[in-house]
Amino acid sequence: MVKPLVRRILLPIALLILFYTAFCNTPVVLQPSAQYPDHFGKHQEPLHVPIRPPFVNKSRTWDHLAAVDRFTSNVESKPVELEISDQDSETARVPAPLILGVPHNSLRSIPQALLGQLECPRAPNRFTNHIRLPNLLYNISMSPRSAVSREERTFWNPTIFALPYWAKNQYIIVSMVTPDGEALRRNVLCEANICRPKSAASRLTHERSCSEDDLGLLGPSGGLRCVTAPIEVIVPPTPAAKCEGREQVFADMPGFHDPRIFYSGRGEPILMVSSQSQYACIGLWAIDLRAVYPELEGTIASSPKRLGPGPVMSYPTLTELTRSPASSRGSYEKNWVMFSPSSSSSYLQYELNSSSRTIAQLIGGGLTTPNITDTLEEPCLRDLTIEEIEGSHYNESSTWHQATPSLKLVLCSRSNSTCNPETADTVFFAIIQRKNVNALGLPVRYERFVVVWSAVPPFNMLAVSRHPILMANETTSGWTAEESWDDVQDALLENRELWGRITYTTTIAYAWGREEKDVREKGTGHLDDDVILSIGVDDEGQVYARVKVSELLQCLRVCPGREQAHFDD
Ligand SMILES: *[C@@H]1O[C@H](CO)[C@@H](O)[C@H](O)[C@H]1NC(C)=O
Ligand SMILES: *[C@@H]1O[C@H](CO)[C@@H](O)[C@H](O)[C@H]1NC(C)=O
Ligand SMILES: *[C@@H]1O[C@H](CO)[C@@H](O)[C@H](O)[C@H]1NC(C)=O
Ligand SMILES: *[C@@H]1O[C@H](CO)[C@@H](O)[C@H](O)[C@H]1NC(C)=O
Ligand SMILES: *[C@@H]1O[C@H](CO)[C@@H](O)[C@H](O)[C@H]1NC(C)=O
Ligand SMILES: *[C@@H]1O[C@H](CO)[C@@H](O)[C@H](O)[C@H]1NC(C)=O
Ligand SMILES: *[C@@H]1O[C@H](CO)[C@@H](O)[C@H](O)[C@H]1NC(C)=O
């Protein structure tokens, strides 16, 4: 008889904590989660927190309840209890209840402000079907100004994020060193700044102008250059439980790969990597970047507008992220995307394609709930049509891959005085890629699309780019140079050639220079903020693009089942 009472007390407390952490600026001091045991949860005292909502309307039109229904249906209306470690800081705040009393209309419709993003700026290239943005790709140099000798190694698939505006430098780059015959995969990190040629730098006051040396390295348009010498990113090796068949080669391959850096909702700088899995062959792991690069600690903690230490670490040590039930995981998992609707809750989107989507909430120590994807959601991505496959540019085995971390977006402009981030609609966006392969299954090209999903449970997909996106000076393989440049008069006249066979977008991050009140705002932006896209070129080069959010998120197609708001009223 104790349990219902506990439950009745716990839920209000949980809601209070949630309210407090979401709306108060005062830092909540949490027990720092010392060390996770090697095997998650096994030796921890579980804290039972019911996630049953106080009232469940069984009507199917309340589709945001579907996930809860599914949780509860297989235990015959007994509330499901999640085992949660009380040592973990993420869960100390209690997972957000799935029910937030959202009116039905807003669930089926897309936010009004997204309607403005449906129009296309220009017609797509008539051969390649791409929409080209006016933004250039810029070079990245890992040779710091201070260095005695030039960096001779080559780098690829960079992952870049902006430091807070109060930091001495603007960006952190983590980049993979192109292997030069050795098996070990090395990744290096540096602090870096963007410079622009003097003629262009005045456009934005905070832009630095390039020295002659910078221009010599980066080219005439400037770009991003390390300020500190690149240091090796060291995270402990992880043992694989089992790599079988074709995957055997991965069992002992040293070093992690596919690093991604991003901010959690609490402002923690997170490094997510692929490494050998303790449950299967390859899995995804997270670690706080401050644990890897301690210099960051002081920067994160020194906000001029908020006193106190930086955010408590959810991942003080390398922590494997999981899937629940364990049987739903594949032996080689990759490209998972984390998103944080609030400072106290984070989710993983494991996969997203034309037939399926899987998301789950992180409940601490890398543990997750089962799949909470809305069962009524219709797939938004579309596979190639028969005509496309029958043409000479696509093969039927092209697949969708998540590529970048997600960013939270307040759907109005920072410069608009009526824009209130507390009341405006919010969404998440990320870049996904359609991987096209040749007859041997080897990649021919990656096509870049933006996906947008709701920041409110059950996080429905809202929109996707109508066309793949190219930057101003980018081409796409599979077409001739003339076809690729068909939409750029100057390039055609110059007989410009194809450039870069495979361009792979690894990360999006809000650009440096916004005056955040707090590090918790690093992962959130507005329509008029700039985003940095980190792009790998042909497994041996690295560039980046800088694009305004409202331009990256244009020419969108609304997902099926999401009526446009004006039909609802
Ligand atoms: C449940 O939701 C449906 C549809 O929104 C509504 O018609 C019905 O009145 C609700 N039931 C209760 C008990 O609130
Ligand atoms: C586009 O920009 C990248 C990076 O600055 C550069 O390396 C490349 O040469 C440019 N492409 C073309 C076709 O000019
Ligand atoms: C990048 O470097 C290449 C030479 O490596 C140069 O041709 C190109 O113009 C540079 N890009 C920019 C945007 O300056
Ligand atoms: C979509 O992803 C799921 C889960 O990974 C997979 O089983 C399915 O085959 C994929 N569908 C397509 C059309 O690629
Ligand atoms: C998760 O749930 C969604 C919605 O029901 C479903 O489409 C998807 O296949 C599920 N994922 C897995 C791995 O079962
Ligand atoms: C400013 O924002 C409001 C609502 O947030 C919107 O209605 C209005 O059109 C915006 N104004 C401009 C100039 O963008
Ligand atoms: C698709 O596969 C066929 C063989 O099945 C191959 O000949 C062709 O080159 C591939 N097309 C593309 C665009 O890679």
XYZ file of C-alpha atoms and ligand atoms in Angstrom:
667
model
C 0.000 0.000 0.000
C 3.033 2.201 0.190
C 3.589 2.325 -3.548
C 0.565 4.349 -4.701
C 1.313 6.910 -2.026
C 4.938 7.153 -3.070
C 3.773 7.503 -6.615
C 1.379 10.282 -5.760
C 4.123 12.161 -4.017
C 6.814 11.439 -6.562
C 5.021 12.682 -9.632
C 4.320 16.178 -8.308
C 7.901 16.373 -7.062
C 9.139 15.248 -10.423
C 7.033 17.872 -12.150
C 8.223 20.527 -9.756
C 11.850 19.675 -10.418
C 11.164 19.656 -14.111
C 9.473 23.037 -13.942
C 12.259 24.402 -11.816
C 15.048 23.218 -14.059
C 13.280 24.260 -17.212
C 12.328 27.760 -16.191
C 14.717 28.944 -13.538
C 18.141 30.220 -14.337
C 19.626 29.320 -11.012
C 21.872 26.332 -11.408
C 20.638 23.264 -9.634
C 23.441 21.599 -7.786
C 23.404 17.932 -8.481
C 25.370 15.109 -7.060
C 28.203 14.755 -9.572
C 27.903 11.280 -10.976
C 31.283 9.941 -10.038
C 31.999 6.860 -12.104
C 29.646 4.546 -13.853
C 30.122 0.899 -13.064
C 31.393 -1.133 -15.962
C 28.107 -2.853 -16.479
C 25.297 -0.413 -16.601
C 22.855 -0.438 -13.811
C 23.789 -3.845 -12.521
C 25.192 -2.721 -9.212
C 23.177 0.416 -8.768
C 20.273 0.977 -6.469
C 17.378 1.514 -8.830
C 15.006 4.342 -8.163
C 11.511 3.559 -9.357
C 9.850 6.461 -11.054
C 6.452 5.849 -12.559
C 6.001 7.413 -15.949
C 2.263 6.774 -16.066
C 0.489 10.048 -16.773
C -2.123 11.124 -14.266
C -4.862 10.815 -16.873
C -4.844 8.937 -20.131
C -7.465 9.704 -22.727
C -7.602 6.503 -24.754
C -8.972 8.263 -27.803
C -6.657 7.447 -30.719
C -6.774 10.997 -32.012
C -4.534 11.899 -29.110
C -1.688 10.403 -30.968
C 0.917 11.719 -28.594
C -0.402 9.211 -26.112
C 0.166 6.308 -28.410
C 3.666 5.779 -27.145
C 2.484 5.705 -23.576
C -0.286 3.341 -24.539
C 2.231 1.023 -25.984
C 4.328 1.118 -22.858
C 1.389 0.349 -20.697
C -0.569 -2.047 -22.896
C 1.780 -4.977 -22.475
C 1.631 -4.848 -18.712
C -2.128 -4.715 -18.545
C -2.665 -1.201 -17.353
C -0.121 -1.466 -14.600
C 2.074 1.592 -14.703
C 5.456 0.920 -16.212
C 8.351 1.614 -13.957
C 11.642 2.513 -15.441
C 14.686 1.479 -13.576
C 16.661 4.574 -13.105
C 19.969 5.005 -11.468
C 19.951 7.656 -8.804
C 23.647 8.216 -9.376
C 23.078 9.677 -12.745
C 22.662 13.336 -13.186
C 20.518 13.108 -16.288
C 17.919 11.115 -14.443
C 18.203 12.943 -11.184
C 15.891 15.357 -12.882
C 13.457 12.612 -13.926
C 12.488 11.974 -17.527
C 9.964 14.457 -18.811
C 6.498 13.011 -18.710
C 5.286 12.344 -22.199
C 2.084 14.224 -21.592
C 2.283 17.943 -21.721
C -1.337 18.770 -22.387
C -0.743 19.764 -25.973
C -3.906 20.672 -27.780
C -4.855 18.276 -30.495
C -4.661 20.769 -33.333
C -1.020 21.537 -32.833
C -0.181 17.864 -33.055
C -1.545 17.331 -36.496
C -0.493 20.622 -37.988
C 2.909 22.097 -38.566
C 3.934 25.325 -36.862
C 2.746 28.404 -38.738
C 6.284 29.748 -38.967
C 7.422 26.682 -40.920
C 4.938 27.513 -43.656
C 7.197 30.395 -44.601
C 9.974 27.871 -45.227
C 8.202 25.830 -47.881
C 9.023 28.063 -50.820
C 12.025 27.334 -52.980
C 14.481 30.151 -53.674
C 15.014 29.034 -57.244
C 14.297 26.120 -59.498
C 16.392 23.009 -58.949
C 19.139 22.117 -61.405
C 17.277 20.528 -64.305
C 19.696 17.611 -64.539
C 20.771 16.885 -61.006
C 17.633 18.132 -59.212
C 19.740 19.942 -56.604
C 18.971 23.320 -55.086
C 22.107 25.424 -54.868
C 22.668 27.847 -52.007
C 24.745 30.994 -52.591
C 27.143 30.057 -49.758
C 30.719 29.051 -50.578
C 32.616 26.147 -49.156
C 35.642 27.406 -47.237
C 38.952 25.709 -46.566
C 40.098 24.516 -43.160
C 43.752 24.501 -42.144
C 45.097 22.532 -39.208
C 48.405 24.453 -39.284
C 48.334 26.856 -36.355
C 49.760 30.347 -36.749
C 52.274 29.642 -34.010
C 53.608 26.444 -35.561
C 57.196 26.280 -36.621
C 56.522 23.841 -39.416
C 53.477 23.385 -41.584
C 51.082 20.533 -40.875
C 51.815 17.858 -43.467
C 49.151 15.340 -42.587
C 45.782 15.360 -44.337
C 42.485 15.392 -42.497
C 38.948 14.426 -43.291
C 35.437 14.426 -41.876
C 35.880 17.320 -39.493
C 33.359 17.944 -36.732
C 33.150 21.563 -35.651
C 31.273 23.449 -32.972
C 31.369 26.981 -31.657
C 32.715 27.867 -28.249
C 30.659 30.311 -26.158
C 31.069 33.913 -27.262
C 33.110 34.706 -24.156
C 35.799 32.164 -25.062
C 39.175 33.299 -26.332
C 38.779 31.362 -29.560
C 35.733 30.698 -31.680
C 35.596 27.031 -32.595
C 36.733 23.551 -31.725
C 37.556 21.195 -34.564
C 37.922 17.472 -34.106
C 39.146 15.886 -37.280
C 40.225 12.450 -38.398
C 43.770 12.107 -39.643
C 43.702 10.418 -43.029
C 45.372 7.082 -42.328
C 48.762 6.768 -43.927
C 49.176 3.032 -43.999
C 48.671 2.475 -40.283
C 45.681 0.745 -38.738
C 45.228 3.105 -35.817
C 42.647 5.769 -36.495
C 43.837 9.033 -35.047
C 41.676 12.032 -34.309
C 43.015 15.426 -33.381
C 41.497 18.474 -31.743
C 42.339 22.149 -31.982
C 40.823 25.515 -31.163
C 40.309 27.524 -34.316
C 39.156 30.866 -35.678
C 37.529 31.970 -38.898
C 39.165 34.765 -40.818
C 37.950 36.677 -43.833
C 39.946 38.686 -46.365
C 40.176 42.310 -45.263
C 37.798 43.520 -47.943
C 35.046 41.205 -46.709
C 35.672 41.138 -42.971
C 33.905 44.372 -42.172
C 30.539 42.830 -43.008
C 30.191 41.483 -39.502
C 31.963 43.265 -36.717
C 33.123 40.142 -34.934
C 34.818 38.652 -37.964
C 38.587 38.579 -37.894
C 40.532 39.546 -40.955
C 43.079 37.188 -42.463
C 46.823 37.723 -42.440
C 48.839 37.078 -45.574
C 49.906 33.807 -44.025
C 46.260 32.825 -43.458
C 45.374 33.603 -47.051
C 48.379 31.620 -48.237
C 47.053 28.565 -46.411
C 43.329 28.998 -46.800
C 42.984 30.560 -50.213
C 41.593 33.922 -51.306
C 38.305 33.682 -49.366
C 39.832 32.857 -45.987
C 38.395 30.110 -43.812
C 38.922 28.284 -40.546
C 42.396 27.787 -39.119
C 43.676 26.144 -35.955
C 45.002 28.531 -33.326
C 46.295 25.847 -30.991
C 48.434 22.942 -32.167
C 46.263 19.907 -32.956
C 46.443 17.422 -30.099
C 45.487 13.805 -30.284
C 42.043 12.991 -28.886
C 42.544 10.114 -26.514
C 39.629 8.012 -25.384
C 40.063 4.513 -23.981
C 39.774 1.589 -26.398
C 36.652 -0.496 -25.927
C 36.501 -4.261 -26.370
C 34.049 -5.721 -28.867
C 31.776 -8.423 -27.493
C 31.459 -10.111 -30.851
C 32.265 -9.283 -34.456
C 31.300 -12.071 -36.798
C 31.604 -12.833 -40.481
C 32.465 -9.793 -42.567
C 32.635 -7.684 -39.422
C 35.522 -9.667 -37.942
C 37.990 -7.098 -39.248
C 36.481 -4.511 -36.919
C 37.040 -6.521 -33.760
C 40.565 -5.297 -33.129
C 40.728 -2.212 -35.286
C 42.262 0.322 -32.932
C 40.899 3.804 -32.366
C 37.437 5.315 -32.528
C 35.874 6.839 -35.597
C 33.061 9.119 -36.782
C 33.480 11.675 -33.979
C 30.669 14.200 -33.572
C 30.706 17.129 -31.175
C 27.589 18.973 -30.035
C 25.984 20.537 -26.977
C 23.378 18.753 -24.865
C 20.355 20.672 -23.613
C 22.271 21.410 -20.440
C 25.166 22.864 -22.392
C 27.479 19.911 -21.916
C 29.944 19.648 -24.799
C 29.537 16.059 -25.902
C 31.794 13.931 -28.033
C 29.982 10.986 -29.571
C 32.086 8.340 -31.306
C 31.814 4.917 -32.875
C 33.911 2.284 -31.159
C 33.820 -1.428 -30.412
C 30.633 -2.365 -28.555
C 30.458 -4.254 -25.299
C 27.159 -5.736 -26.528
C 27.979 -6.494 -30.151
C 30.576 -5.385 -32.712
C 30.470 -1.588 -33.099
C 28.408 0.814 -31.059
C 28.069 4.463 -30.122
C 29.694 5.997 -27.110
C 29.492 9.397 -25.481
C 31.950 11.290 -23.332
C 31.981 14.846 -22.093
C 34.521 16.762 -24.176
C 35.735 18.432 -20.968
C 36.984 15.038 -19.800
C 38.983 14.710 -23.020
C 40.110 18.310 -23.300
C 40.204 19.763 -19.768
C 41.048 23.272 -21.054
C 37.385 23.486 -22.002
C 36.204 23.213 -18.423
C 37.211 26.750 -17.497
C 35.749 28.220 -20.670
C 32.384 26.558 -20.207
C 32.274 27.576 -16.551
C 33.180 31.216 -17.052
C 29.933 32.640 -18.396
C 29.867 36.345 -17.596
C 26.110 36.180 -17.134
C 25.801 33.135 -14.929
C 27.975 32.304 -11.975
C 28.900 28.848 -10.862
C 30.487 25.809 -12.430
C 29.570 24.527 -15.874
C 26.921 21.880 -16.321
C 27.316 18.612 -14.438
C 28.653 15.869 -16.679
C 26.223 13.171 -17.789
C 29.115 11.344 -19.448
C 32.218 11.891 -17.298
C 33.675 8.682 -18.706
C 33.254 6.949 -22.034
C 29.714 5.555 -21.838
C 28.092 3.242 -24.337
C 24.670 4.299 -25.542
C 22.183 1.482 -25.697
C 18.982 0.301 -27.309
C 16.107 -1.203 -25.467
C 15.226 -3.997 -25.763
C 18.765 -5.180 -26.395
C 17.480 -7.530 -29.092
C 16.597 -4.508 -31.231
C 20.221 -3.517 -31.708
C 22.240 -4.469 -34.735
C 25.779 -5.728 -34.469
C 27.149 -2.601 -36.183
C 25.262 0.497 -35.075
C 26.101 3.988 -36.265
C 24.768 7.447 -37.041
C 22.560 7.864 -33.987
C 21.360 11.390 -33.303
C 20.830 12.860 -29.861
C 18.307 15.645 -29.264
C 17.503 17.529 -26.078
C 14.032 19.080 -25.830
C 14.918 20.612 -22.465
C 17.874 20.986 -20.204
C 16.827 17.872 -18.345
C 15.885 15.441 -21.087
C 17.640 13.901 -24.060
C 16.539 11.421 -26.659
C 18.198 9.295 -29.305
C 16.937 8.985 -32.840
C 18.469 5.697 -33.900
C 17.313 5.564 -37.454
C 15.214 7.373 -39.924
C 14.326 6.138 -43.375
C 11.396 5.801 -45.728
C 9.786 3.010 -43.769
C 10.794 3.384 -40.180
C 11.923 5.706 -37.446
C 13.037 4.786 -33.945
C 13.458 7.139 -31.023
C 13.914 6.551 -27.311
C 14.591 8.640 -24.266
C 17.958 8.535 -22.539
C 17.381 7.745 -18.908
C 20.941 7.902 -17.656
C 24.241 6.102 -17.943
C 23.545 5.514 -21.629
C 20.406 3.524 -20.839
C 17.271 4.194 -22.818
C 13.536 3.558 -22.788
C 12.045 1.310 -25.447
C 11.017 2.814 -28.784
C 8.627 5.709 -28.193
C 8.072 6.663 -31.824
C 4.497 7.671 -32.539
C 2.893 4.583 -34.069
C 0.529 6.748 -36.098
C 3.248 8.753 -37.754
C 3.481 8.305 -41.508
C 6.969 8.052 -43.001
C 8.171 11.351 -44.387
C 11.197 10.359 -46.454
C 10.556 9.070 -49.933
C 12.563 6.491 -51.773
C 13.508 6.897 -55.391
C 10.804 6.460 -57.969
C 10.950 3.685 -60.549
C 11.677 6.317 -63.209
C 14.635 7.613 -61.232
C 16.020 4.137 -60.743
C 15.526 3.313 -64.408
C 17.458 6.432 -65.382
C 21.225 6.307 -65.288
C 21.876 8.292 -62.119
C 20.509 6.201 -59.293
C 20.544 2.638 -58.131
C 17.725 1.083 -56.185
C 19.955 0.303 -53.261
C 20.358 3.916 -52.192
C 19.743 4.354 -48.493
C 19.037 7.134 -46.000
C 21.624 7.879 -43.360
C 21.496 10.240 -40.466
C 24.587 12.352 -40.608
C 24.796 15.253 -38.212
C 23.831 16.065 -34.659
C 20.546 17.949 -34.328
C 20.023 21.575 -33.399
C 17.062 23.077 -31.626
C 15.428 25.990 -33.389
C 13.072 28.689 -32.152
C 10.881 29.479 -35.139
C 11.345 33.240 -35.230
C 14.162 35.705 -35.712
C 16.457 36.908 -32.961
C 16.343 40.368 -34.513
C 12.536 40.481 -34.328
C 11.484 42.203 -31.125
C 8.172 40.325 -30.998
C 9.983 36.995 -31.099
C 9.611 35.407 -27.691
C 11.592 32.174 -27.380
C 9.412 31.119 -24.448
C 6.241 31.082 -26.503
C 7.394 30.562 -30.092
C 7.191 27.115 -31.648
C 10.387 25.078 -31.481
C 11.641 22.277 -33.669
C 14.783 20.235 -34.195
C 16.621 19.981 -37.461
C 19.488 17.870 -38.709
C 21.075 16.896 -41.977
C 20.568 13.452 -43.374
C 22.060 11.994 -46.500
C 20.895 9.735 -49.244
C 23.773 7.438 -50.007
C 23.898 6.331 -53.601
C 25.985 3.341 -54.448
C 27.395 1.749 -57.577
C 27.065 -1.824 -58.703
C 29.682 -2.895 -56.176
C 27.821 -1.211 -53.359
C 30.498 1.488 -53.058
C 29.297 5.032 -52.444
C 28.930 7.200 -55.544
C 27.610 10.300 -53.814
C 25.880 11.518 -50.675
C 22.938 13.856 -51.166
C 22.297 16.364 -48.411
C 18.746 16.918 -47.087
C 17.436 18.732 -44.018
C 14.860 17.073 -41.772
C 12.741 18.939 -39.251
C 10.875 17.403 -36.344
C 8.793 18.747 -33.508
C 10.434 19.597 -30.192
C 7.268 18.502 -28.389
C 6.537 14.818 -27.623
C 6.055 12.607 -29.531
C 8.529 14.563 -31.697
C 6.744 14.022 -34.989
C 8.595 14.564 -38.222
C 7.341 17.795 -39.747
C 9.221 18.480 -42.949
C 12.097 17.510 -45.188
C 13.990 19.296 -47.997
C 12.286 18.868 -51.349
C 15.616 18.667 -53.145
C 19.159 17.772 -52.184
C 21.236 20.846 -51.305
C 24.534 21.936 -52.864
C 26.715 24.866 -51.866
C 27.733 27.582 -54.333
C 30.951 25.994 -55.549
C 30.077 22.348 -55.060
C 29.347 19.756 -57.728
C 27.733 16.380 -57.462
C 29.021 13.140 -58.937
C 26.963 11.157 -61.353
C 26.508 14.010 -63.829
C 28.847 15.788 -66.217
C 30.425 19.095 -65.239
C 28.135 20.927 -67.683
C 25.069 19.315 -66.124
C 26.284 19.977 -62.598
C 26.998 23.654 -63.345
C 23.903 24.121 -65.473
C 22.424 26.462 -62.863
C 25.578 28.616 -62.576
C 26.124 30.768 -65.662
C 29.658 31.875 -64.744
C 30.805 28.354 -64.086
C 29.467 27.231 -67.434
C 31.266 30.061 -69.226
C 34.501 29.222 -67.433
C 34.099 25.539 -68.275
C 34.488 24.813 -64.598
C 35.188 21.196 -63.835
C 33.733 18.781 -61.353
C 35.034 19.258 -57.852
C 35.076 16.658 -55.087
C 33.607 13.248 -55.690
C 32.063 12.653 -52.304
C 31.138 15.413 -49.909
C 29.928 14.176 -46.565
C 28.274 16.472 -44.025
C 29.228 15.414 -40.522
C 28.057 18.190 -38.231
C 25.890 21.274 -37.983
C 26.496 23.776 -35.202
C 25.407 27.330 -34.513
C 28.120 29.748 -35.558
C 30.232 31.650 -33.053
C 29.382 35.171 -31.980
C 25.825 35.140 -30.612
C 25.544 36.588 -27.138
C 24.222 33.581 -25.277
C 23.078 34.152 -21.726
C 24.170 30.719 -20.849
C 25.979 27.711 -22.251
C 22.631 25.902 -22.260
C 21.676 28.034 -25.247
C 24.539 26.727 -27.394
C 22.385 24.068 -29.029
C 19.436 26.377 -29.646
C 19.096 29.094 -32.245
C 16.797 31.302 -34.253
C 15.890 31.532 -37.928
C 18.370 34.362 -38.473
C 21.315 32.616 -36.808
C 24.101 31.127 -38.911
C 24.948 27.456 -38.925
C 28.361 25.952 -39.692
C 28.242 22.757 -41.745
C 31.339 20.573 -41.377
C 32.024 18.706 -44.587
C 34.472 15.957 -45.445
C 35.717 15.718 -49.028
C 36.654 12.407 -50.630
C 38.002 10.922 -47.421
C 40.999 13.228 -47.621
C 39.893 16.826 -47.317
C 37.820 19.084 -45.159
C 35.775 22.221 -45.751
C 32.922 24.033 -44.088
C 29.981 26.190 -45.116
C 28.243 28.939 -43.211
C 24.513 29.248 -43.897
C 21.674 31.168 -42.300
C 19.150 28.754 -40.777
C 16.231 30.247 -42.707
C 18.118 29.555 -45.941
C 19.139 26.040 -45.037
C 15.562 25.287 -44.043
C 13.784 26.458 -47.168
C 12.154 24.615 -49.997
C 10.739 22.155 -47.473
C 8.041 19.588 -48.083
C 5.542 19.024 -45.288
C 5.400 15.436 -44.055
C 2.276 13.427 -44.858
C -0.322 13.597 -42.130
C 0.872 17.030 -41.012
C -1.858 19.346 -42.164
C -0.928 22.916 -42.745
C -2.029 24.995 -39.821
C -4.535 27.161 -41.643
C -6.731 24.144 -42.419
C -7.264 23.622 -38.736
C -8.735 26.919 -37.740
C -10.816 12.186 -25.162
O -10.411 12.821 -26.375
C -11.456 12.898 -27.334
C -10.866 13.467 -28.608
O -10.058 14.599 -28.379
C -12.599 13.739 -26.787
O -13.645 13.799 -27.751
C -13.099 13.110 -25.504
O -14.093 13.944 -24.923
C -11.968 12.937 -24.509
N -12.405 12.199 -23.346
C -12.298 12.651 -22.119
C -12.795 11.767 -21.039
O -11.772 13.740 -21.891
C 34.932 25.152 -53.482
O 35.491 25.475 -52.242
C 36.482 24.562 -51.772
C 36.853 24.990 -50.404
O 37.185 26.308 -50.367
C 37.660 24.576 -52.712
O 38.643 23.706 -52.241
C 37.182 24.199 -54.083
O 38.247 24.322 -54.969
C 36.012 25.042 -54.530
N 35.412 24.450 -55.687
C 35.408 25.034 -56.869
C 34.757 24.291 -57.982
O 35.904 26.137 -57.030
C 40.613 26.605 -51.035
O 41.884 26.216 -51.448
C 42.003 25.982 -52.852
C 43.398 25.551 -53.127
O 43.733 24.470 -52.358
C 41.675 27.242 -53.612
O 41.700 26.971 -54.988
C 40.297 27.717 -53.228
O 40.005 28.931 -53.860
C 40.215 27.907 -51.733
N 38.846 28.231 -51.380
C 38.452 29.416 -50.939
C 36.986 29.548 -50.632
O 39.198 30.342 -50.778
C 14.628 1.298 -42.582
O 15.299 1.017 -41.383
C 14.896 -0.191 -40.763
C 15.596 -0.297 -39.439
O 16.963 -0.118 -39.592
C 15.228 -1.359 -41.691
O 14.803 -2.560 -41.107
C 14.523 -1.150 -43.020
O 14.906 -2.155 -43.917
C 14.859 0.195 -43.608
N 13.993 0.435 -44.749
C 14.440 0.888 -45.912
C 13.427 1.090 -46.979
O 15.626 1.153 -46.100
C 9.640 2.100 -33.483
O 8.296 2.477 -33.603
C 7.933 2.950 -34.892
C 6.482 3.384 -34.795
O 5.692 2.343 -34.383
C 8.136 1.850 -35.909
O 7.812 2.338 -37.186
C 9.581 1.413 -35.857
O 9.789 0.369 -36.754
C 9.942 0.967 -34.449
N 11.342 0.619 -34.407
C 11.762 -0.579 -34.074
C 13.221 -0.809 -34.086
O 10.992 -1.483 -33.799
C 8.247 39.029 -36.162
O 7.727 37.917 -35.489
C 6.322 37.826 -35.521
C 5.892 36.656 -34.672
O 6.945 36.097 -33.964
C 5.862 37.649 -36.949
O 4.462 37.612 -37.002
C 6.361 38.828 -37.780
O 6.031 38.613 -39.134
C 7.859 38.956 -37.627
N 8.307 40.152 -38.315
C 9.245 40.134 -39.228
C 9.629 41.440 -39.825
O 9.794 39.111 -39.577
C 24.024 1.106 -60.800
O 24.330 -0.269 -60.894
C 24.627 -0.701 -62.209
C 24.786 -2.197 -62.185
O 23.770 -2.762 -61.428
C 25.867 0.001 -62.705
O 26.173 -0.424 -64.013
C 25.647 1.486 -62.679
O 26.839 2.163 -62.982
C 25.174 1.948 -61.314
N 24.710 3.323 -61.438
C 25.213 4.299 -60.714
C 24.614 5.649 -60.904
O 26.108 4.132 -59.917
